[in-house]
Short mmCIF file of C-alpha atoms and ligand atoms in Angstrom, two decimals:
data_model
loop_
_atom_site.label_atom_id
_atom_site.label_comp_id
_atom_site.label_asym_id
_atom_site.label_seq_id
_atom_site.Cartn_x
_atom_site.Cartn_y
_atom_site.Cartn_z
CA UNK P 1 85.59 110.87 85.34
CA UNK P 2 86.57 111.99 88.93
CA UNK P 3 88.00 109.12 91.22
CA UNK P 4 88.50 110.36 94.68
CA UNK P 5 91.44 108.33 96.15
CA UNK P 6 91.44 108.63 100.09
CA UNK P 7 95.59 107.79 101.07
CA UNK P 8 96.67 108.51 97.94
CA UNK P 9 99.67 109.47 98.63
CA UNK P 10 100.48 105.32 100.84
CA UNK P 11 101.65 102.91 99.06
CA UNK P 12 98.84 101.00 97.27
CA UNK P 13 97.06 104.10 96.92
CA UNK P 14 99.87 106.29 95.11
CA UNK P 15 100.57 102.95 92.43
CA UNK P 16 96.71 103.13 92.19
CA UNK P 17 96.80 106.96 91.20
CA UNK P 18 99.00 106.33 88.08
CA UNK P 19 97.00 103.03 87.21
CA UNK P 20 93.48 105.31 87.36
CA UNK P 21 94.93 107.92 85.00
CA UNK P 22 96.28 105.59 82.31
CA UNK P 23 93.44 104.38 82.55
CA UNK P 24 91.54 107.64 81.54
CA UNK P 25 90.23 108.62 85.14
CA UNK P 26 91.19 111.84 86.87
CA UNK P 27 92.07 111.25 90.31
CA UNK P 28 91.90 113.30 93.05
CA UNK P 29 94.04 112.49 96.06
CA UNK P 30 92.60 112.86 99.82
CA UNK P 31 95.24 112.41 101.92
CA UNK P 32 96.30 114.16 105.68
CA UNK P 33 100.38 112.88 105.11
CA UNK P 34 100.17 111.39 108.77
CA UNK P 35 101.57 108.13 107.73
CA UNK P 36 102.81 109.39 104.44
CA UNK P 37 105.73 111.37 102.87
CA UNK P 38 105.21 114.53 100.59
CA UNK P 39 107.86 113.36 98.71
CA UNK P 40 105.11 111.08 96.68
CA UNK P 41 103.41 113.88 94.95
CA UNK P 42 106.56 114.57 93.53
CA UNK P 43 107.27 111.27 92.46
CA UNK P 44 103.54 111.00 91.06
CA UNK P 45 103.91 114.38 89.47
CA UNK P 46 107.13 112.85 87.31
CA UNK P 47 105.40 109.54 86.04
CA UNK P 48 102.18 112.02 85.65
CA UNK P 49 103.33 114.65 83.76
CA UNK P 50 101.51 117.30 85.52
CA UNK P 51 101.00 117.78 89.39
CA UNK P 52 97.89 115.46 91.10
CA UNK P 53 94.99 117.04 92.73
CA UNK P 54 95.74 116.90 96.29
CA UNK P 55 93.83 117.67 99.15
CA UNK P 56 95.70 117.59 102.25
CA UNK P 57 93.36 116.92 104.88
CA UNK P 58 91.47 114.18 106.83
CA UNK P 59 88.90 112.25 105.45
CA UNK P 60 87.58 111.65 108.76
CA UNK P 61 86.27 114.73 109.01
CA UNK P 62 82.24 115.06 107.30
CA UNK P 63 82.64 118.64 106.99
CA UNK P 64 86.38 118.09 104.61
CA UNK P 65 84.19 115.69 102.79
CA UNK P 66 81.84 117.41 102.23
CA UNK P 67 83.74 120.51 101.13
CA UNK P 68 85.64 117.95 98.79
CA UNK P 69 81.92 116.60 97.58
CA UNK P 70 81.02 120.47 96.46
CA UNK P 71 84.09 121.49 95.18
CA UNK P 72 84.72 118.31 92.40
CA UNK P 73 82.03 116.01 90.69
CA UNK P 74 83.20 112.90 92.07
CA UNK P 75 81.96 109.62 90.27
CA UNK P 76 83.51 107.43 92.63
CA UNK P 77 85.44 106.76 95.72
CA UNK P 78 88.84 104.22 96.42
CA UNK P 79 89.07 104.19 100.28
CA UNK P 80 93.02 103.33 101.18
CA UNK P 81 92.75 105.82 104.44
CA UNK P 82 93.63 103.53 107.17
CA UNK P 83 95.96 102.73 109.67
CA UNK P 84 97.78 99.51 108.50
CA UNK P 85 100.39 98.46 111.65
CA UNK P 86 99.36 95.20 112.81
CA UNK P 87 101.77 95.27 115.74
CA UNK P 88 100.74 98.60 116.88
CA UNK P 89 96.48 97.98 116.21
CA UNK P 90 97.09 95.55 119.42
CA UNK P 91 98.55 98.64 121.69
CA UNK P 92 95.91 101.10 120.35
CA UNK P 93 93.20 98.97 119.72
CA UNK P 94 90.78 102.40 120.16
CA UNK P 95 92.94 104.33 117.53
CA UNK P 96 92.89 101.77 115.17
CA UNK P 97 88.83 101.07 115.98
CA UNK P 98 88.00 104.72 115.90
CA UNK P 99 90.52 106.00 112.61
CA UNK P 100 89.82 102.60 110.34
CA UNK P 101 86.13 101.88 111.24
CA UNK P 102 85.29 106.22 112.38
CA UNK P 103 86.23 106.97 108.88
CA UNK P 104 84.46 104.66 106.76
CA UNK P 105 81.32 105.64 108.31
CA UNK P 106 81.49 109.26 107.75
CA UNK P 107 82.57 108.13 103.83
CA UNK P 108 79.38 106.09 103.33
CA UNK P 109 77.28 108.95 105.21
CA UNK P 110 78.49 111.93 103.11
CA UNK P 111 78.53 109.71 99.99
CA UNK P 112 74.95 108.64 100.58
CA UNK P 113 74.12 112.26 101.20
CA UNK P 114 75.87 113.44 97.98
CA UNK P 115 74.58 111.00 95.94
CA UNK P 116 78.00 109.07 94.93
CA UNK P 117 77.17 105.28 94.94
CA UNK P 118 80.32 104.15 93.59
CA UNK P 119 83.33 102.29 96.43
CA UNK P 120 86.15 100.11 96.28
CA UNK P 121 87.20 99.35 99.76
CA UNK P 122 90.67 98.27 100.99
CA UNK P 123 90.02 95.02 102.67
CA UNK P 124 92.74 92.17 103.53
CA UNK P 125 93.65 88.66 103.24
CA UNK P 126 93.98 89.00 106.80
CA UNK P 127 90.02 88.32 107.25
CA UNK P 128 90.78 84.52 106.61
CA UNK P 129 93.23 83.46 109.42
CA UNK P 130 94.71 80.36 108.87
CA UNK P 131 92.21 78.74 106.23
CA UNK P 132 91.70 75.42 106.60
CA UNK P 133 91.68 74.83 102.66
CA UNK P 134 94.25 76.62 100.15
CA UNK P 135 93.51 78.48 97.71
CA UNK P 136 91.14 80.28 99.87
CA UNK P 137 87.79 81.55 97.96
CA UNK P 138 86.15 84.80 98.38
CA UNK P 139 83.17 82.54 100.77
CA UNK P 140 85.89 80.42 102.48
CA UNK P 141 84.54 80.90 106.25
CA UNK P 142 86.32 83.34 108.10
CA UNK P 143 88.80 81.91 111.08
CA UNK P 144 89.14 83.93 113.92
CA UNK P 145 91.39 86.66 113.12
CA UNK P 146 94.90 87.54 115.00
CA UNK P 147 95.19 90.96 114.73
CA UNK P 148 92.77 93.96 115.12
CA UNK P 149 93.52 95.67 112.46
CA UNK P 150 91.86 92.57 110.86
CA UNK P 151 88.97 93.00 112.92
CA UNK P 152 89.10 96.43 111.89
CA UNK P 153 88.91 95.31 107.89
CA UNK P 154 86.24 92.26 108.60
CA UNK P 155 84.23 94.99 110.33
CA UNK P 156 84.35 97.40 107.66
CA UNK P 157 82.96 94.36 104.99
CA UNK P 158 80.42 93.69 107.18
CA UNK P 159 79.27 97.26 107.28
CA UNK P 160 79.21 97.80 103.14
CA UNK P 161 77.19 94.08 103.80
CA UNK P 162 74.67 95.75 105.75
CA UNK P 163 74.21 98.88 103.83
CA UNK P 164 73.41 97.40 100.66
CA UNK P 165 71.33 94.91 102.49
CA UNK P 166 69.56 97.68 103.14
CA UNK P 167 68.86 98.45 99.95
CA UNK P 168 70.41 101.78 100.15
CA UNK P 169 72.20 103.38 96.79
CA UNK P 170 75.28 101.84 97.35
CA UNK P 171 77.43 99.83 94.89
CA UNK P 172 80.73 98.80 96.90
CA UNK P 173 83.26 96.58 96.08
CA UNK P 174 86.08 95.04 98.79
CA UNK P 175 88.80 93.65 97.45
CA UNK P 176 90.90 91.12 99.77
CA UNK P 177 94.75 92.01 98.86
CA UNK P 178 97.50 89.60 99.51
CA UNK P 179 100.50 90.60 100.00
CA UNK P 180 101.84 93.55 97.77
CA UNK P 181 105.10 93.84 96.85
CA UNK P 182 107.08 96.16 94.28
CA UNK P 183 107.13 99.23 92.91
CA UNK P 184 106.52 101.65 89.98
CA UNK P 185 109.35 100.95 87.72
CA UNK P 186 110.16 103.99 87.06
CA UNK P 187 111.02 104.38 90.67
CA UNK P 188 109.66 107.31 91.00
CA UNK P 189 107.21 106.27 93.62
CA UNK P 190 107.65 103.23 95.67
CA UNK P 191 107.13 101.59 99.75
CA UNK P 192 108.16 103.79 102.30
CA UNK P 193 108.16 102.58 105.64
CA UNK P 194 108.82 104.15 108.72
CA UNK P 195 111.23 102.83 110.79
CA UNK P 196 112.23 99.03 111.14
CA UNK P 197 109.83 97.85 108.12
CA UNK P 198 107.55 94.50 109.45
CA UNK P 199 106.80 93.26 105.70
CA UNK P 200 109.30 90.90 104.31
CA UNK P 201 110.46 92.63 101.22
CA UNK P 202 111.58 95.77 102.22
CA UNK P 203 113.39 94.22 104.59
CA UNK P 204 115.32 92.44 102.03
CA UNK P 205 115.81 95.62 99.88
CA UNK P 206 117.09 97.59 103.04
CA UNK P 207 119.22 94.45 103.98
CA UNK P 208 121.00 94.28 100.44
CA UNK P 209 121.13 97.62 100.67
CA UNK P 210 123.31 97.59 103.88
CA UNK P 211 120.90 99.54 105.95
CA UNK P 212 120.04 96.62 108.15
CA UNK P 213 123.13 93.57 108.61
CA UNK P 214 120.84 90.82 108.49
CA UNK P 215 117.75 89.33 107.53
CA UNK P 216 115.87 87.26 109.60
CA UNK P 217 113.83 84.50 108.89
CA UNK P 218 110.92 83.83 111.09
CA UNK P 219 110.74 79.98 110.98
CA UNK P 220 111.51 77.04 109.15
CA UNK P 221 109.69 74.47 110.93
CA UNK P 222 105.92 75.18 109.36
CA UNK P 223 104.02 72.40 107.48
CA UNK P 224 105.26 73.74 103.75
CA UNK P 225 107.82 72.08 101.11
CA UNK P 226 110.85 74.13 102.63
CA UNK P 227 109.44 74.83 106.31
CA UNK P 228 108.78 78.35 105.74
CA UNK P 229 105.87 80.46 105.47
CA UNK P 230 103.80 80.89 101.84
CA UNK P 231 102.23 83.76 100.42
CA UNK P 232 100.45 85.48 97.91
CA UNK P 233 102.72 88.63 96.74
CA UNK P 234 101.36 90.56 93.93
CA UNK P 235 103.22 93.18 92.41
CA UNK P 236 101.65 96.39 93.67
CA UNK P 237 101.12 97.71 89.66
CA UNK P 238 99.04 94.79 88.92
CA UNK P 239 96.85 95.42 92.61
CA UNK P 240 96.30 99.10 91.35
CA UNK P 241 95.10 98.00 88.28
CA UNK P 242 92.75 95.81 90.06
CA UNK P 243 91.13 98.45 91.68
CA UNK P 244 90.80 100.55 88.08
CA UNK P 245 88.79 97.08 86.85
CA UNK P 246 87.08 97.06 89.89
CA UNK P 247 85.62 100.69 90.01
CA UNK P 248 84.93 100.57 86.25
CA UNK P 249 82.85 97.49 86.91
CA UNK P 250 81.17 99.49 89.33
CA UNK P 251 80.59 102.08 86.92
CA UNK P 252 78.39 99.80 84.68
CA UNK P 253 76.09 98.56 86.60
CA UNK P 254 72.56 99.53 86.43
CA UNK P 255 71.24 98.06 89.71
CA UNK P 256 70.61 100.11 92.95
CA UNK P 257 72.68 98.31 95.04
CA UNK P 258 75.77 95.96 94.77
CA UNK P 259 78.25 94.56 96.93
CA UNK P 260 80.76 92.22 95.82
CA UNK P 261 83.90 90.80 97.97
CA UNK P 262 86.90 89.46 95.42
CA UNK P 263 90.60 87.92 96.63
CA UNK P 264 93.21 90.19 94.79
CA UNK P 265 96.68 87.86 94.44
CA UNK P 266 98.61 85.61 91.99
CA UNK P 267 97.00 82.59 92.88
CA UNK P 268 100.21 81.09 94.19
CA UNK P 269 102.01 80.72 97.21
CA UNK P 270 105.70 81.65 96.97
CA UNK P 271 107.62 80.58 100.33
CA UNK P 272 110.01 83.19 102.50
CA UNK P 273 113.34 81.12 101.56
CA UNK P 274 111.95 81.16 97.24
CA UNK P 275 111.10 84.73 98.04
CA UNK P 276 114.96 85.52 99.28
CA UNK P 277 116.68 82.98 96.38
CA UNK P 278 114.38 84.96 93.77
CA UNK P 279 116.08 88.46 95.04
CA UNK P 280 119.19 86.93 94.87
CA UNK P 281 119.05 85.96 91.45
CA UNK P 282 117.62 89.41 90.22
CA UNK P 283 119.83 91.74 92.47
CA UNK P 284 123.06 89.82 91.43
CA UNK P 285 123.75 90.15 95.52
CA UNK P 286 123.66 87.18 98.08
CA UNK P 287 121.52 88.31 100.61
CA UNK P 288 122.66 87.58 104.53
CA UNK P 289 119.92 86.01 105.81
CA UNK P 290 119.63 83.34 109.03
CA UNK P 291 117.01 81.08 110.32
CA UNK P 292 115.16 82.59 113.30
CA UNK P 293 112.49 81.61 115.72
CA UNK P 294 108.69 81.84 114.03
CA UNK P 295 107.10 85.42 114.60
CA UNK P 296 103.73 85.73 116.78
CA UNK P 297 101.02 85.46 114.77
CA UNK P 298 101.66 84.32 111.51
CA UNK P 299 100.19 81.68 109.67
CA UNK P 300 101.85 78.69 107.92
CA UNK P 301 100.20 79.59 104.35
CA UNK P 302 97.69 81.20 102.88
CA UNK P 303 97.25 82.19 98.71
CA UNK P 304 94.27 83.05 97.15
CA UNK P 305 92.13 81.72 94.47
CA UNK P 306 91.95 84.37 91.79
CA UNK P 307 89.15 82.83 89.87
CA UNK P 308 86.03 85.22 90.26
CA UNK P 309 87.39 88.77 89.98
CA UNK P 310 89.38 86.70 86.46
CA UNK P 311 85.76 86.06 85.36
CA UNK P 312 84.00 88.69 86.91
CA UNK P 313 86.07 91.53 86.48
CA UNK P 314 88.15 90.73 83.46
CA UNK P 315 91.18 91.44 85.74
CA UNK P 316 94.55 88.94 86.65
CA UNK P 317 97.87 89.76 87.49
CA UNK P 318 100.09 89.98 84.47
CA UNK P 319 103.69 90.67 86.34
CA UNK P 320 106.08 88.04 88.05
CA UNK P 321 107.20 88.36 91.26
CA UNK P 322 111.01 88.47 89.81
CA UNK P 323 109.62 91.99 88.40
CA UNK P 324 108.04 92.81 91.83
CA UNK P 325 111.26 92.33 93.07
CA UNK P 326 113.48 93.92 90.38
CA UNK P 327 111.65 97.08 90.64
CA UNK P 328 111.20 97.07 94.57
CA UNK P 329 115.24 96.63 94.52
CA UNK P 330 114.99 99.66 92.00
CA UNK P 331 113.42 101.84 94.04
CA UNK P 332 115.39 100.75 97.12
CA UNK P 333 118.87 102.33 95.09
CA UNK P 334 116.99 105.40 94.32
CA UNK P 335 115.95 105.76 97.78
CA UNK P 336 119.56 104.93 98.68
CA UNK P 337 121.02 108.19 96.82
CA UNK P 338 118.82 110.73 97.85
C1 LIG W 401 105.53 87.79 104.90
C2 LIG W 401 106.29 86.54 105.30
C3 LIG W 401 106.82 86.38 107.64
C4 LIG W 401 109.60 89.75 107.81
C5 LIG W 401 101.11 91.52 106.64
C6 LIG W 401 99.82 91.85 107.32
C7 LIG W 401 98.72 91.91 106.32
C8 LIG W 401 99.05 92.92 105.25
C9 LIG W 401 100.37 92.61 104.63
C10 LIG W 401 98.58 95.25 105.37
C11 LIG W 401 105.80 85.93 106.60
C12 LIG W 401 108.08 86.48 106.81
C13 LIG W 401 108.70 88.79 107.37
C14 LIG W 401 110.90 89.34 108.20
C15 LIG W 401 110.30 87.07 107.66
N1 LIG W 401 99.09 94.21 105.85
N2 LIG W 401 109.05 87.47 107.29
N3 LIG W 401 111.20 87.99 108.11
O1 LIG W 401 102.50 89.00 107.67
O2 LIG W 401 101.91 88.01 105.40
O3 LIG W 401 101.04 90.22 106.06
O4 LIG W 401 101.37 92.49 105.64
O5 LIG W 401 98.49 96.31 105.36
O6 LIG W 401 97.55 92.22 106.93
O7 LIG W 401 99.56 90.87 108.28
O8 LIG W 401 103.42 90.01 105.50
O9 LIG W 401 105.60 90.87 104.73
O10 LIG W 401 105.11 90.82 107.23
O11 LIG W 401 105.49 88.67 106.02
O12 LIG W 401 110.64 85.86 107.59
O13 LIG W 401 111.75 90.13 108.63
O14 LIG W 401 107.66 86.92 105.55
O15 LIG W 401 107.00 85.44 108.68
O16 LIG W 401 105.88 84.54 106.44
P1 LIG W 401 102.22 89.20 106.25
P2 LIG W 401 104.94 90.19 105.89
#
C-alpha cells in the first residue's frame, strides 16, 4: 500500500519513512526541501536499500496534489509539512497561519475529492499548556496555549473535528507528540537543525561535540524534584512507529468517518539536569553545562499518559531514552566528519 508522507524528508517524517516500509508500506515522500536537507534521501536510500519516491514540491499547492493523487494510488496520507519554529511563529504569525493551517486545507480538499479517507496528522503536546494535572490525557482541557505555532496545531484538530462531524469520508487520526529525541541508529538519517538548535538535545550533542562551549540550563527554580523542567522524550524510532500503528488502524476500520486524538510519549517525565547526567553516562564525556535564567515560555512539566493509543492502537514505546541518546550522540559524530 501507498503512504504519502508530506515532509518526509524533516525529522519525524524521514524516521517515519523507514518505520512505514519495514512495516510493508511503500512510501512516497512529498517534500519542497525548504526546511530540509537533500542529504536525507541519501541517508534514507542507505537504510532503504533502494532510492525513496520523492516528489520535490509543495504540498500547498492543489494542483501538485492533485498531480501526485493521479500519478500514484495513494491509500493514505501522514501530514508532517509544517513549519515547526516556535520562536519564529510569534514574528510571522501570518506565515505560520497561512503555511501550517493553508496546507492542511488544500490536503483534506483534494483528498476528499480523490477519494483517500485515510490521515494521521502531526499535532503537539503543545495544545495542553501547563496542565493542571500530570499525566495529561488525550481530554485533559486545553490551557491557553503560548505559542502560535500551537494555535496553529489546536486549529488544525479542530478542523479534522469538524470535518468528520460532518459526516464527511474522513478517517483522521492526530497524534499529540512529546518531545522526540534520537535518531536512526544506523546514523544514516538523524535531526538537523539549522542554526543555533532551540530543542534541548541537540544542543547537548553539538555541545559535547565542541561546536557550541556551553550548555545552558534554563532554570532550576521550577516546582519539580531537582528544580528543572520535565518532559516526555520519546525516541523518534518508537514515534515513527506510532504513526505506522496509527495509519494501519485507520486502515481497518469500516465506518465512514473517524477521528481519534492520542498522546504519543513514554509516559514519564525525565527532568533537564537527568536528561544531561543520562548523556553523560552514555557519551563517556562530562558535558559543560551551567544554571541559567528560565526561558520565556516554558512550562514547569508536562508528560503524557500513554494509556489509550497502548489499548487502542496496540502501540508503546519500546526504547529508553539512554538509546535516544546513544544514537542522537551517534549521529552527532557522523555529522561531525562529514
Ligand atoms: C526541553 C527542555 C527547556 C534548550 C518544543 C516545542 C514543542 C515541540 C518540541 C515541535 C525545556 C530545556 C532547552 C536549552 C534547556 N516542537 N532546555 N536548555 O520546549 O519542551 O518543546 O520542542 O516541533 O512544541 O515547544 O522542547 O527541547 O526546547 O526543551 O534547559 O538550551 O529543555 O527549558 O525544559 P520543548 P525543548
Amino acid at each position: 500500500m501507498n503512504i504519502l508522507v508530506t515532509g518526509g524528508a524533516g525529522f519525524i517524517g524521514s524516521h517515519t519513512v523507514i518505520a512505514l516500509a519495514e512495516a510493508g508500506f511503500t512510501p512516497i515522500i512529498l517534500d519542497d526541501f525548504s526546511n530540509s536537507d537533500r542529504r536525507v534521501l541519501r541517508g534514507l536510500e542507505k537504510i532503504l536499500k533502494q532510492q525513496p519516491h520523492c516528489y520535490a514540491e509543495n504540498c500547498h499547492s492543489p494542483s501538485v496534489l492533485s498531480r501526485v493523487f493521479r500519478e500514484q494510488k495513494i491509500d493514505g496520507v501522514i501530514h508532517f509539512a509544517a513549519f515547526k519554529s516556535v520562536g519564529e511563529s510569534m514574528q510571522e504569525p501570518l506565515k505560520y497561519y497561512d503555511n501550517n493551517i493553508g496546507s492542511l486545507i488544500v490536503l483534506l480538499q483534494t483528498m476528499l475529492e480523490h477519494d483517500i479517507p485515510n490521515l494521521i496528522f502531526s499535532s503537539s503536546a503543545t495544545v495542553y499548556g501547563q496542565p493542571n494535572v500530570l499525566p495529561v490525557k488525550e481530554d485533559t482541557p486545553e490551557q491557553p496555549v503560548a505559542s502560535v505555532y500551537g494555535h496553529t496545531k489546536l486549529i488544525g484538530e479542530e478542523i479534522l473535528r469538524d470535518v468528520a462531524a460532518a459526516q464527511k469520508p474522513l478517517k483522521a487520526i492526530s497524534l499529540r507528540y512529546f518531545n522526540p529525541i534520537g535518531a536512526h541508529p544506523s546514523a544514516h538519517i538523524g535531526e538537523l537543525p539549522l542554526g543555533v538548535p532551540n530543542n534541548l538535545v541537540p544542543f547537548i550533542t553539538q555541545t559535547a561535540a565542541g561546536i557550541r562551549p556551553m550548555l545552558t540550563v534554563f532554570g532550576q527554580d521550577y516546582p519539580t524534584p531537582d528544580g528543572t523542567c520535565l518532559r516526555d522524550y520519546i525516541h523518534v524510532m518508537d514515534l515513527a512507529e506510532a504513526h505506522v500503528a496509527a495509519m494501519q488502524y485507520l486502515l481497518k476500520q469500516n465506518g465512514p468517518t473517524i477521528y481519534e486524538v492520542f498522546n504519543v510519549g513514554m509516559g514519564r517525565g525525565v527532568s533537564v539536569l537527568e536528561l544531561v547526567k543520562t548523556f553523560e553516562m552514555v557519551s563517556g564525556k562530562p558535558l559543560n553545562h551551567r544554571i541559567g535564567e528560565r526561558r520565556p515560555g516554558d512550562v514547569a512539566a508536562v508528560y503524557a499518559d500513554v494509556s489509550k493509543i497502548r489499548t487502542q492502537l496496540g502501540w508503546s514505546a519500546k526504547r529508553e531514552v539512554e538509546e535516544a541518546l546513544r544514537d542522537a550522540w551517534r549521529w552527532q559524530q557522523c555529522l561531525s566528519q562529514h
